[in-house]
Amino acid sequence: MMYSRITGTGSYLPEKILTNHDLERMVDTSDEWIRTRTGITQRHIAADSEMASDLALHASRAAMDAAGVTAEDIGLIIVATTTPDVIFPSTACILQDKLGVKDCPAFDVQAVCSGFIYALATADLFIRAGKYRAALVVGTEIYSRILDWTDRATCVLFGDGAGAVVLTPSDQPGILSSHLHADGSHSKILAVPGSICGGKVQGKPFLTMEGNTVFKFAVKVLEEVVHEAVAENALQVSDIDWLIPHQANIRIILSTAKKLGIPMEKVIATLDSHGNTSAASIPLALDTAVRDGRIQSGQYVLLEGVGGGFTWGAVLLRW
Ligand code: UT7
């Protein structure tokens, strides 16, 4: 049986840091409100000259170095992003060119904050099918460009960044299972409802969110999908060594962990210093925990995401 394994991780955060105290000078908010309601103390903001593909390039190079692969080895590139460089070509194609990778399939996945889970699940199927020697899977976002910086309810929550992994074939797991869901009937509770038509922006081009509704939905589905993943693999929730949830709000993470009976010592949380980086949040948190040595060979790691669409999903793997 063929599996895919993550053999390298990488991440990148733009240099500029925006603290809660900086935000106090921009909107009617406080460091205390942001920290107690969300767990965030700072976020990174991309420079004007940086695009999502630039952030992705740094993260990808780090992941490829860690995996010991070169541009010639990469057979597939999937980029999860909600904030592509341009409408087209895809950020994956732009990244392919910047990496110097020749002639491989490259495409974007748009599943908002669940995007990395969708992209990883897709790449896993290609690798298991024996199609490629290595796949590059990236989450990259510049949410600072789609925020209304006068709306305190949303602008304090998000940040910019990128995370990447290299997947390679293996006869040992690896990714054990993936679980993807969507329910488009909830599309309006989290959206950037604008579009471009005839050279003009139609509708609102900024992120809008019904915070409370999103919060409740997130806790519900993040719990459900963990049960789904462990049941399919005849495991118990207590077998999970590391839970890496989408980093949106520490209260969502705490509630989910509590409902599942998972102690916070087994949960990777990076949102205090990253904010919510949407499709980049899970690979950023994964890379942090791999590089600081928390994640060790043989451990069960469960990645789970939830976001606009509504979309949600999980990938269970053995490290
Ligand atoms: O990536 C996936 C998508 N995103 C999420 O998962 C986010 C999900 N939602 C949340 O994390 C939370 O709902 C928020 C952090 C967005 C909001 O927290 P909350 O505890 O649900 O607060 P709330 O929306 O009920 O607002 C409470 C109060 C309101 O004032 P009043 O009406 O009680 O007087 C807001 O106007 O807090 C006020 N408020 C703020 N005050 C200071 C909202 N934003 C701010 C702010 N600073 N930045």
Tab-separated table of C-alpha atoms in Angstrom, residues 14 46 52 55-56 80-84 110 112-113 115 139-144 146 159-163 276-281:
chain	number	residue	atom	x	y	z
A	14	PRO	CA	6.447	39.145	6.840
A	46	ALA	CA	3.071	42.046	4.291
A	52	ALA	CA	1.014	35.926	-1.713
A	55	LEU	CA	5.366	34.666	1.007
A	56	ALA	CA	4.748	31.221	-0.485
A	80	ALA	CA	-4.395	27.274	-0.932
A	81	THR	CA	-5.171	30.981	-0.890
A	82	THR	CA	-8.076	33.397	-0.656
A	83	THR	CA	-5.838	36.340	-1.493
A	84	PRO	CA	-4.188	35.410	-4.809
A	110	GLN	CA	-10.087	28.179	-2.736
A	112	VAL	CA	-10.766	29.929	2.652
A	113	CYS	CA	-9.454	28.930	6.121
A	115	GLY	CA	-7.883	25.639	2.128
A	139	GLY	CA	-1.137	27.946	2.335
A	140	THR	CA	-0.411	31.643	1.752
A	141	GLU	CA	-2.443	34.703	2.618
A	142	ILE	CA	-2.323	38.500	2.686
A	143	TYR	CA	-5.580	39.215	4.519
A	144	SER	CA	-4.400	42.736	5.383
A	146	ILE	CA	-9.085	42.515	2.167
A	159	GLY	CA	-2.610	38.541	9.796
A	160	ASP	CA	-0.430	37.644	6.815
A	161	GLY	CA	1.864	34.641	6.366
A	162	ALA	CA	2.559	31.383	4.566
A	163	GLY	CA	3.253	27.757	5.404
A	276	ASN	CA	-5.704	34.372	11.984
A	277	THR	CA	-3.759	33.747	8.759
A	278	SER	CA	-6.595	31.764	7.111
A	279	ALA	CA	-5.213	29.049	4.784
A	280	ALA	CA	-1.698	29.637	6.133
A	281	SER	CA	-2.564	29.111	9.796
